Short mmCIF file of C-alpha atoms in Angstrom, two decimals:
data_model
loop_
_atom_site.label_atom_id
_atom_site.label_comp_id
_atom_site.label_asym_id
_atom_site.label_seq_id
_atom_site.Cartn_x
_atom_site.Cartn_y
_atom_site.Cartn_z
CA UNK Q 1 -0.09 0.19 -0.11
CA UNK Q 2 3.13 2.34 0.39
CA UNK Q 3 4.19 1.28 -2.96
CA UNK Q 4 0.78 2.61 -4.16
CA UNK Q 5 1.02 5.94 -2.31
CA UNK Q 6 4.63 6.53 -3.62
CA UNK Q 7 3.78 5.65 -7.32
CA UNK Q 8 0.44 7.98 -6.77
CA UNK Q 9 2.52 10.72 -5.26
CA UNK Q 10 5.18 10.86 -8.45
CA UNK Q 11 2.72 9.96 -11.34
CA UNK Q 12 0.49 12.61 -12.22
CA UNK Q 13 -1.77 10.76 -13.89
CA UNK Q 14 -2.06 8.51 -11.09
CA UNK Q 15 -2.90 11.56 -8.99
CA UNK Q 16 -5.05 12.80 -11.38
CA UNK Q 17 -7.21 9.88 -11.50
CA UNK Q 18 -6.64 9.48 -7.53
CA UNK Q 19 -8.01 13.06 -7.35
CA UNK Q 20 -10.83 12.25 -9.44
CA UNK Q 21 -11.55 9.01 -7.47
CA UNK Q 22 -11.25 10.76 -4.42
CA UNK Q 23 -13.82 13.49 -5.82
CA UNK Q 24 -16.28 10.77 -7.09
CA UNK Q 25 -15.87 9.11 -3.83
CA UNK Q 26 -16.73 12.58 -2.22
CA UNK Q 27 -19.34 12.91 -4.55
CA UNK Q 28 -21.13 9.44 -4.08
CA UNK Q 29 -20.64 10.25 -0.40
CA UNK Q 30 -21.88 13.41 -0.57
CA UNK Q 31 -24.61 12.17 -2.56
CA UNK Q 32 -25.22 9.04 -0.30
CA UNK Q 33 -25.31 11.81 2.78
CA UNK Q 34 -27.79 14.46 0.94
CA UNK Q 35 -30.11 11.21 -0.19
CA UNK Q 36 -29.82 9.57 3.48
CA UNK Q 37 -30.57 13.06 4.76
CA UNK Q 38 -33.57 13.44 2.10
CA UNK Q 39 -34.73 9.69 3.26
CA UNK Q 40 -34.58 10.56 6.61
CA UNK Q 41 -36.22 13.71 5.95
CA UNK Q 42 -39.03 12.17 3.58
CA UNK Q 43 -39.39 9.53 6.25
CA UNK Q 44 -40.00 11.96 9.28
CA UNK Q 45 -42.31 13.72 6.70
CA UNK Q 46 -43.92 10.23 6.27
CA UNK Q 47 -44.11 9.48 9.86
CA UNK Q 48 -45.36 12.88 10.52
CA UNK Q 49 -47.96 12.66 7.66
CA UNK Q 50 -48.89 9.04 8.79
CA UNK Q 51 -49.43 10.90 12.20
CA UNK Q 52 -51.52 13.61 10.70
CA UNK Q 53 -53.30 11.06 8.69
CA UNK Q 54 -54.22 9.13 12.02
CA UNK Q 55 -55.10 12.23 13.62
CA UNK Q 56 -57.28 13.18 10.57
CA UNK Q 57 -59.01 9.47 10.39
CA UNK Q 58 -59.72 9.93 14.08
CA UNK Q 59 -61.04 13.06 13.77
CA UNK Q 60 -63.06 12.00 10.41
CA UNK Q 61 -64.24 9.21 12.28
CA UNK Q 62 -65.25 11.49 15.36
CA UNK Q 63 -67.03 13.76 12.98
CA UNK Q 64 -68.67 10.93 11.27
CA UNK Q 65 -70.12 9.83 14.53
CA UNK Q 66 -70.93 13.18 15.30
CA UNK Q 67 -72.67 13.87 11.83
CA UNK Q 68 -74.54 10.42 12.27
CA UNK Q 69 -75.62 11.33 15.38
CA UNK Q 70 -76.77 15.06 13.98
CA UNK Q 71 -78.28 12.83 11.19
CA UNK Q 72 -80.26 10.70 14.12
CA UNK Q 73 -81.19 13.97 15.73
CA UNK Q 74 -82.06 15.64 12.54
CA UNK Q 75 -84.27 12.39 12.05
CA UNK Q 76 -85.78 12.84 15.48
CA UNK Q 77 -86.42 16.38 14.98
CA UNK Q 78 -87.99 16.09 11.66
CA UNK Q 79 -90.22 13.32 13.43
CA UNK Q 80 -91.17 15.75 15.96
CA UNK Q 81 -91.65 18.74 13.73
CA UNK Q 82 -94.25 16.01 11.78
CA UNK Q 83 -95.74 15.02 14.89
CA UNK Q 84 -95.91 18.77 15.92
CA UNK Q 85 -97.55 19.37 12.77
CA UNK Q 86 -100.26 16.61 13.16
CA UNK Q 87 -100.75 17.90 17.02
CA UNK Q 88 -101.18 21.47 15.70
CA UNK Q 89 -103.84 20.00 13.01
CA UNK Q 90 -105.30 18.10 15.72
CA UNK Q 91 -105.22 21.13 18.03
CA UNK Q 92 -106.70 23.42 15.53
CA UNK Q 93 -109.69 20.53 14.63
CA UNK Q 94 -110.33 20.26 18.79
CA UNK Q 95 -110.30 24.22 19.04
CA UNK Q 96 -113.25 24.41 15.93
CA UNK Q 97 -114.86 21.30 17.95
CA UNK Q 98 -114.84 23.36 21.01
CA UNK Q 99 -116.10 26.42 19.49
CA UNK Q 100 -119.20 24.62 17.99
CA UNK Q 101 -119.70 22.93 21.47
CA UNK Q 102 -119.47 26.08 23.36
CA UNK Q 103 -121.97 27.45 20.54
CA UNK Q 104 -124.09 24.46 21.03
CA UNK Q 105 -123.72 24.91 24.95
CA UNK Q 106 -124.56 28.36 24.61
CA UNK Q 107 -127.83 27.87 22.56
CA UNK Q 108 -128.55 25.01 25.06
CA UNK Q 109 -128.51 27.47 28.02
CA UNK Q 110 -130.65 29.92 26.23
CA UNK Q 111 -132.73 27.14 25.78
CA UNK Q 112 -132.69 25.66 28.96
CA UNK Q 113 -133.60 29.45 30.54
CA UNK Q 114 -136.40 29.72 28.26
CA UNK Q 115 -137.83 26.10 29.14
CA UNK Q 116 -137.13 26.97 32.79
CA UNK Q 117 -139.05 30.22 32.28
CA UNK Q 118 -141.80 28.37 30.64
CA UNK Q 119 -141.55 25.77 33.54
CA UNK Q 120 -142.09 28.05 36.11
CA UNK Q 121 -144.90 30.01 34.29
CA UNK Q 122 -146.53 26.40 33.83
CA UNK Q 123 -145.86 25.66 37.29
CA UNK Q 124 -147.30 28.94 38.78
CA UNK Q 125 -150.24 28.29 36.22
CA UNK Q 126 -150.51 24.87 37.69
CA UNK Q 127 -150.51 26.21 41.47
CA UNK Q 128 -153.18 28.85 40.44
CA UNK Q 129 -155.17 26.01 38.29
CA UNK Q 130 -154.75 23.77 41.49
CA UNK Q 131 -155.67 26.32 44.01
CA UNK Q 132 -158.69 27.30 41.79
CA UNK Q 133 -159.51 23.68 41.40
CA UNK Q 134 -159.22 23.04 45.33
CA UNK Q 135 -161.51 26.40 45.76
CA UNK Q 136 -163.76 25.00 43.18
CA UNK Q 137 -164.02 21.68 44.35
CA UNK Q 138 -165.24 22.98 47.67
CA UNK Q 139 -167.97 25.24 45.97
CA UNK Q 140 -169.03 22.29 44.16
CA UNK Q 141 -169.22 20.08 47.61
CA UNK Q 142 -171.22 23.06 49.18
CA UNK Q 143 -173.49 23.37 45.92
CA UNK Q 144 -174.15 19.38 46.28
CA UNK Q 145 -174.58 19.98 49.98
CA UNK Q 146 -176.95 22.44 49.24
CA UNK Q 147 -178.66 21.09 46.43
CA UNK Q 148 -179.04 17.59 48.49
CA UNK Q 149 -181.21 19.98 51.28
CA UNK Q 150 -182.98 21.87 48.50
CA UNK Q 151 -184.31 18.25 47.11
CA UNK Q 152 -184.91 17.16 50.65
CA UNK Q 153 -186.68 20.29 50.97
CA UNK Q 154 -188.69 20.05 47.90
CA UNK Q 155 -189.51 16.54 48.66
CA UNK Q 156 -190.83 17.46 51.43
CA UNK Q 157 -192.72 20.48 50.32
CA UNK Q 158 -194.01 18.33 47.56
CA UNK Q 159 -195.32 15.84 49.88
CA UNK Q 160 -196.92 18.41 51.89
CA UNK Q 161 -198.66 19.97 48.84
CA UNK Q 162 -199.59 16.78 48.04
CA UNK Q 163 -201.31 16.00 50.90
CA UNK Q 164 -202.96 19.52 51.00
CA UNK Q 165 -204.01 18.86 47.26
CA UNK Q 166 -205.43 15.38 48.58
CA UNK Q 167 -206.95 17.34 51.38
CA UNK Q 168 -208.42 20.06 49.19
CA UNK Q 169 -209.31 17.42 46.70
CA UNK Q 170 -211.07 15.64 49.60
CA UNK Q 171 -212.76 18.58 50.86
CA UNK Q 172 -213.78 19.47 47.23
CA UNK Q 173 -215.17 16.19 46.38
CA UNK Q 174 -216.92 16.29 49.63
CA UNK Q 175 -218.40 19.95 49.46
CA UNK Q 176 -219.26 18.41 45.93
CA UNK Q 177 -221.07 15.62 47.37
CA UNK Q 178 -222.95 17.80 49.80
CA UNK Q 179 -223.62 20.71 47.05
CA UNK Q 180 -225.39 17.38 45.13
CA UNK Q 181 -226.97 16.25 48.13
CA UNK Q 182 -228.23 19.62 48.84
CA UNK Q 183 -229.46 20.13 45.74
CA UNK Q 184 -230.87 16.96 45.02
#
């Protein structure tokens, strides 16, 4: 090896070739160092990109979960909104039915008050007619009793009248017999 170094040192072509080899070797080393640095940089970037990608995938997965939750919530809200619309429609129908029922109730209350007033009038008329009936019944009973007394009295008077007529006719008959007897 010493001989090789001595030969290279004495011969300029060998020196030039040695310098070229050294330059090429340095260039190769430089390329290898730069490439290894680039590989290291790209490796670091790749690792960073992988970490970023993992974080982004986690974030995307989380956002997808949130999106799914929001879609479910949205579907529930739409269903509630639909139910709310149905309830609102039902409420409006119920309000309309309530108004109709209230109107009918008011009309029925008016009819009830009118009927109540008529009933009170009829009750008053019934009480008046009842009292008049009682009064007339008493008068009828009194008149019947008086009529019975008058019939009994008339019957007695009739009997007395018949007796007296019988007596008058006997007296007349005996007076006519006497008048015939006297005239004969």
